[in-house]
mmCIF file of C-alpha atoms in Angstrom:
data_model
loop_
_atom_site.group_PDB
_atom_site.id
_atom_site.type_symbol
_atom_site.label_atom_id
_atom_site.label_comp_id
_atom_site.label_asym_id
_atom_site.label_seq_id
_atom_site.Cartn_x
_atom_site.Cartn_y
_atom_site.Cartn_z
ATOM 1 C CA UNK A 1 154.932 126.340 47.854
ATOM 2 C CA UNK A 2 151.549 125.555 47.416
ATOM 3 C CA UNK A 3 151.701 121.774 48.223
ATOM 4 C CA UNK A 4 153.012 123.134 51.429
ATOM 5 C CA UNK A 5 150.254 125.561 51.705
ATOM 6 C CA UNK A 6 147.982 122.477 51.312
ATOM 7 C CA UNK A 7 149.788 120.356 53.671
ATOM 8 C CA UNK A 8 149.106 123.435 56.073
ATOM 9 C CA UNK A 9 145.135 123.865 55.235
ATOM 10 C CA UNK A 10 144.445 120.258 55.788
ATOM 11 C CA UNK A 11 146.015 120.307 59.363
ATOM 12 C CA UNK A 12 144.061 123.028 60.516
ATOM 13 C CA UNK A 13 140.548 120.907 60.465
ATOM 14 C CA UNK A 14 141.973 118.284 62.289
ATOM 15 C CA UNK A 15 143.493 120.833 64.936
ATOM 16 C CA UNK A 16 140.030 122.171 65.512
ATOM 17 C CA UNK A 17 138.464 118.960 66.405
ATOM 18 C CA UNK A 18 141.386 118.042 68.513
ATOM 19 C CA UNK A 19 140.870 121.044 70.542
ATOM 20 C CA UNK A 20 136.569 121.137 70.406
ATOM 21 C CA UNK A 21 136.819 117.535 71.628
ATOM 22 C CA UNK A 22 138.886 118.433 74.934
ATOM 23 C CA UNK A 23 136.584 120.898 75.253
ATOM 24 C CA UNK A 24 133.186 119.242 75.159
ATOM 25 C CA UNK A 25 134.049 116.350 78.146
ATOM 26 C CA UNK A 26 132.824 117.141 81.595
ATOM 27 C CA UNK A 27 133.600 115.336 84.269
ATOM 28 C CA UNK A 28 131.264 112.067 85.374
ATOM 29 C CA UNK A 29 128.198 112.997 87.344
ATOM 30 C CA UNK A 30 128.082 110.946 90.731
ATOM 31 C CA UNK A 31 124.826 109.784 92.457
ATOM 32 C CA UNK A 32 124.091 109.577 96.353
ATOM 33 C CA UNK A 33 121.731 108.240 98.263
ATOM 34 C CA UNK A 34 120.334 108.323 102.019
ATOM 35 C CA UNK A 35 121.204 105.612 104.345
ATOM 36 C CA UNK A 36 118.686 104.482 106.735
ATOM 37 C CA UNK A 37 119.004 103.356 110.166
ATOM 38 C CA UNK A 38 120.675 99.457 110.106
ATOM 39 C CA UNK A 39 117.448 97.170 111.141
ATOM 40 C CA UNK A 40 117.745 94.582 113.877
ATOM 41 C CA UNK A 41 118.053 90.974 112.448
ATOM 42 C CA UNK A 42 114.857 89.796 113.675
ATOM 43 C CA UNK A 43 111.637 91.931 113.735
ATOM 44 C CA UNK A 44 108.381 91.223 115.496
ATOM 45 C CA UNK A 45 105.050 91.520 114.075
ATOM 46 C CA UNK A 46 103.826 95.081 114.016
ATOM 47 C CA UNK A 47 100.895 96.185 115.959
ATOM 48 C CA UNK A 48 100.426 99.181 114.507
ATOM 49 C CA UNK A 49 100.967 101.353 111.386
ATOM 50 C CA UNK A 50 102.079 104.891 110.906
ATOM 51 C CA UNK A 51 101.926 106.539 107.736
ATOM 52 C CA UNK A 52 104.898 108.629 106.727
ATOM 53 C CA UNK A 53 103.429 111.785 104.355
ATOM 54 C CA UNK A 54 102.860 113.481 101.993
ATOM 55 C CA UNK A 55 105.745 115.591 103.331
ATOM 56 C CA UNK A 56 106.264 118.906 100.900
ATOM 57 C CA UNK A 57 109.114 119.737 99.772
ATOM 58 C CA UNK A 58 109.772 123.484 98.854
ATOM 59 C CA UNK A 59 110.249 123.941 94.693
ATOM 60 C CA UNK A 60 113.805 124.952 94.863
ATOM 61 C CA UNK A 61 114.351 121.495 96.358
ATOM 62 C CA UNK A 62 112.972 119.491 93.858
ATOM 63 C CA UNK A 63 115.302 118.824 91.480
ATOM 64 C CA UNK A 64 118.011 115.955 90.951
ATOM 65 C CA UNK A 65 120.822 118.019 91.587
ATOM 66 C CA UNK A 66 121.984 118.861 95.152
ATOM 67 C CA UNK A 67 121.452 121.994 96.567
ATOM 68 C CA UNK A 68 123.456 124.396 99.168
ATOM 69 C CA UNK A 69 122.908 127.582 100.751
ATOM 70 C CA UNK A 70 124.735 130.695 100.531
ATOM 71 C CA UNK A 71 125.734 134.019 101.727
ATOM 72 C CA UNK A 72 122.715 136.678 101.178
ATOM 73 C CA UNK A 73 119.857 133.892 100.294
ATOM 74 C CA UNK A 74 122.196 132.798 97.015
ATOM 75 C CA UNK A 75 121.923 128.925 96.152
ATOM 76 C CA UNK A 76 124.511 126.799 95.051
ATOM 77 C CA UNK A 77 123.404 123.845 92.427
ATOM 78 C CA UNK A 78 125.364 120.904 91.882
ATOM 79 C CA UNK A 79 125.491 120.003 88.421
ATOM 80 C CA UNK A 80 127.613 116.680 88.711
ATOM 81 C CA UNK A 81 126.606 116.101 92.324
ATOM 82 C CA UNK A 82 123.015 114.321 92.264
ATOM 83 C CA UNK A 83 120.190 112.318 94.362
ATOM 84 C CA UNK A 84 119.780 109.132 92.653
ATOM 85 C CA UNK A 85 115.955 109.829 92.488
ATOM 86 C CA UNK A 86 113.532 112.875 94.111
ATOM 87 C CA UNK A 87 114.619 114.382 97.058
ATOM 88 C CA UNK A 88 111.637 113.827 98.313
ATOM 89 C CA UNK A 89 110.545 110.793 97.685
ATOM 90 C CA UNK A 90 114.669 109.576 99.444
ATOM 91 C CA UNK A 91 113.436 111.719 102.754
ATOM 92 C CA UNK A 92 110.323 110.088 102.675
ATOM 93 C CA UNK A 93 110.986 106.519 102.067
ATOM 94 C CA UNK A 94 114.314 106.719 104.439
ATOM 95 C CA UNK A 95 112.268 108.167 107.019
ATOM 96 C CA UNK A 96 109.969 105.302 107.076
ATOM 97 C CA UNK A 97 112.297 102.890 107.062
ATOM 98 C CA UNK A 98 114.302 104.376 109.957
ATOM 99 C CA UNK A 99 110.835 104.693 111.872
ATOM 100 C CA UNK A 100 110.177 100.803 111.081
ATOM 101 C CA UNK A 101 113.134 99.784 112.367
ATOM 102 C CA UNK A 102 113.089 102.314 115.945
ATOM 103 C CA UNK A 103 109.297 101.956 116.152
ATOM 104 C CA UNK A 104 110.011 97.632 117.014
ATOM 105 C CA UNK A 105 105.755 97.293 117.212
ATOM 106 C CA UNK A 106 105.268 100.001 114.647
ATOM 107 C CA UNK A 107 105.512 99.268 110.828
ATOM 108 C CA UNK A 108 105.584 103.105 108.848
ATOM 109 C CA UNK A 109 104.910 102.668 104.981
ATOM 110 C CA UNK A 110 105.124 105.803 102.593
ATOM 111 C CA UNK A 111 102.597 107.853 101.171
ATOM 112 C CA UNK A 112 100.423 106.570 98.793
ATOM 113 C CA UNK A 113 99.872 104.202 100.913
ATOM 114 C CA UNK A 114 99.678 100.972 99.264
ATOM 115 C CA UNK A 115 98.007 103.216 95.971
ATOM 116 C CA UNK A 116 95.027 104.354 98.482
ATOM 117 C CA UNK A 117 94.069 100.508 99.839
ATOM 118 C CA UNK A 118 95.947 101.092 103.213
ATOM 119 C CA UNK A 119 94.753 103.127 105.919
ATOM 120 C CA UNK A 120 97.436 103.757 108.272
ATOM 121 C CA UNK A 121 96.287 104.193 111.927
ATOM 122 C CA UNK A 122 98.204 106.939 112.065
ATOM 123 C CA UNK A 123 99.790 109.633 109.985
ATOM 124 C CA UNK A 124 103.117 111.468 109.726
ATOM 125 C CA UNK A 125 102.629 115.110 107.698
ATOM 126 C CA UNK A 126 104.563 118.085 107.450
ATOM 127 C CA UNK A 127 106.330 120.726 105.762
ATOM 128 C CA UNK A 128 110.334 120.269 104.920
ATOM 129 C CA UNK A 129 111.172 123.868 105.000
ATOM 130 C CA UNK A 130 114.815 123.272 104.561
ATOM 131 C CA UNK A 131 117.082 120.670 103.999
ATOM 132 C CA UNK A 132 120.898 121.689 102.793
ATOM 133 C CA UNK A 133 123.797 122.224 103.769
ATOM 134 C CA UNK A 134 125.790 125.242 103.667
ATOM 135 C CA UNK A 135 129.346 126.717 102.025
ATOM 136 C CA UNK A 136 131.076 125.006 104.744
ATOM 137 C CA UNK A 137 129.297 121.853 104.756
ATOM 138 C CA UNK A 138 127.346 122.287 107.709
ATOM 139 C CA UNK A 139 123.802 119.780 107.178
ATOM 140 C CA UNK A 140 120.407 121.687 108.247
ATOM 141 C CA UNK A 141 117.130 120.286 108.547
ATOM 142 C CA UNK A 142 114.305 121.875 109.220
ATOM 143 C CA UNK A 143 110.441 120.800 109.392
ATOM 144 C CA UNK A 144 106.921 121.474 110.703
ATOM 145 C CA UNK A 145 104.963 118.363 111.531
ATOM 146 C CA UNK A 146 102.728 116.939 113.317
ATOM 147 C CA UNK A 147 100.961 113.175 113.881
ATOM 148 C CA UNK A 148 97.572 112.246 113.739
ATOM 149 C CA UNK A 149 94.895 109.427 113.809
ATOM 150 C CA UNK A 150 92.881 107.996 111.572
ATOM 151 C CA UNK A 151 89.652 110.693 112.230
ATOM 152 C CA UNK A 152 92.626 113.744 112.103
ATOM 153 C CA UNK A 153 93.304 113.997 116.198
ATOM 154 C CA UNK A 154 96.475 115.210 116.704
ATOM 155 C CA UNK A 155 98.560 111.986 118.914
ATOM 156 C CA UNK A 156 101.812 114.309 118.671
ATOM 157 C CA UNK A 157 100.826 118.306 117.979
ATOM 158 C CA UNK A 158 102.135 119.908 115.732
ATOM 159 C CA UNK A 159 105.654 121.389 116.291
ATOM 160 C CA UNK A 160 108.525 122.600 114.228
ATOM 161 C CA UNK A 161 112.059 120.404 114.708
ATOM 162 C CA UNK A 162 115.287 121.933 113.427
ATOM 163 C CA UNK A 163 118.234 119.547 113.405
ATOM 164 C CA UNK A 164 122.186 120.419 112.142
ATOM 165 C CA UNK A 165 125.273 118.690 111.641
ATOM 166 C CA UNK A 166 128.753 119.898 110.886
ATOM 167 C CA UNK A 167 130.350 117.550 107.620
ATOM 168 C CA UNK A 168 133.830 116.243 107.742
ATOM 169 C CA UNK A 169 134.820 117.955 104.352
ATOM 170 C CA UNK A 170 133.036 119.974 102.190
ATOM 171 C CA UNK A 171 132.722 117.201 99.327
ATOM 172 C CA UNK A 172 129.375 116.112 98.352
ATOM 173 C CA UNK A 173 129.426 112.716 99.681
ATOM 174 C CA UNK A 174 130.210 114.172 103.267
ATOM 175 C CA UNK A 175 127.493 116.731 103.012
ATOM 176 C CA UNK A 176 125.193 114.147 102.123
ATOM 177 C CA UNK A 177 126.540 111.669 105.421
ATOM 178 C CA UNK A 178 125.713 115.562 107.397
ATOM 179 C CA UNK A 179 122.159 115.127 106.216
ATOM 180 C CA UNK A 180 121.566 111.687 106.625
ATOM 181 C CA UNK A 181 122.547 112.351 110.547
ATOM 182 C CA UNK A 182 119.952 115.221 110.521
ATOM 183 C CA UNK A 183 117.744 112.772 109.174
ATOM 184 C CA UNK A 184 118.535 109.885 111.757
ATOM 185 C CA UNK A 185 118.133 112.853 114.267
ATOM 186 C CA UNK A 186 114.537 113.851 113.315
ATOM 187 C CA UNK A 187 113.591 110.198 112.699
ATOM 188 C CA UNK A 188 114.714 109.116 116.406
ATOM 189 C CA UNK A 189 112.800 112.620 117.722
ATOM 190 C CA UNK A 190 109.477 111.245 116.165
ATOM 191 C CA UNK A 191 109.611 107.468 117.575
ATOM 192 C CA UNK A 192 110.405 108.544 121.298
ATOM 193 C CA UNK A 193 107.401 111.112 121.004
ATOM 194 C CA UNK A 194 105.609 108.583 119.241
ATOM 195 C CA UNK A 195 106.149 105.890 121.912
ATOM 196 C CA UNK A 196 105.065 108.608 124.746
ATOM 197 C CA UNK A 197 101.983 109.747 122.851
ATOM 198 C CA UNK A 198 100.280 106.851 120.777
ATOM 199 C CA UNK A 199 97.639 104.819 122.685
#
């Protein structure tokens, strides 16, 4: 009876562990990106350079994990969904890189520009005031900006651009292909009033 009981005792332990270690995985966290526009194969010397920020991002934004809106001002966090790197600093460097390539005479570089060596003849700043999508997938991005010279002149006044984009799915990696079109969007709105504007 009591080697039994023993026998018993000693099993329980090992049941416990069994069960804590099903309990403790969580599923792999996946990392995304934004895509920027596909450059031309050759590219002519630039002419000119714009400078692309600081563009501020609001706090709720600012964190690895990808965010969507919901019902009644309620956010959603993902916790295995993630940028791979800032927010920000993806929208900014994508952004220049899709201005570089629609801009052919134009090179943008992101803020700090070249540490605080550069001066950029012009400069891209602004306010992200959203950029999300929401429970259905739906991409939103919205901005104030505006571009000026090197003394502060406006060359394209300041103005408020609100882009959207319905997702194929609600998964993460087609929300994020939703924002990277809002993205392309706001990108190709800035070099055709950039082209219209700059001397």
């Amino acid at each position: 009876m009591c080697e039994s009981m023993n026998r018993v005792l000693c099993l329980v332990p090992l049941g416990i562990v069994l069960v804590l270690s099903g309990c403790g995985s969580s599923p792999p966290v996946r990392y995304y990106t934004l895509d920027p526009i596909p450059a031309a194969a050759s590219v002519s010397p630039p002419e000119n350079t714009i400078g692309v920020g600081p563009l501020r991002f609001p706090d709720y934004l600012k964190r690895p994990q990808i965010v969507s809106s919901g019902d009644n001002g309620q956010v959603e966090v993902a916790e295995f969904d993630r940028w791979a790197g800032a927010a920000e600093a993806a929208f900014q460097r994508t952004l220049a890189q899709n201005l570089t390539t629609l801009l052919e005479d134009t090179m943008a570089i992101e803020f700090p520009f070249g540490g605080g060596l550069v001066v950029p003849d012009y400069r891209l700043v602004g306010q992200i005031n959203d950029f999300a999508t929401d429970a259905g997938g739906a991409a939103t991005l919205d901005v104030n900006w505006v571009v000026v010279d090197t003394d502060g002149n406006p060359v394209i006044a300041a103005r408020r651009s609100l882009f959207t984009s319905q997702s194929s799915s609600t998964s993460y990696a087609a929300r994020v292909a939703a924002m990277n079109d809002t993205l392309q969007s706001f990108s190709r709105e800035v070099a055709n009033l950039f082209r219209q504007s700059a001397p």
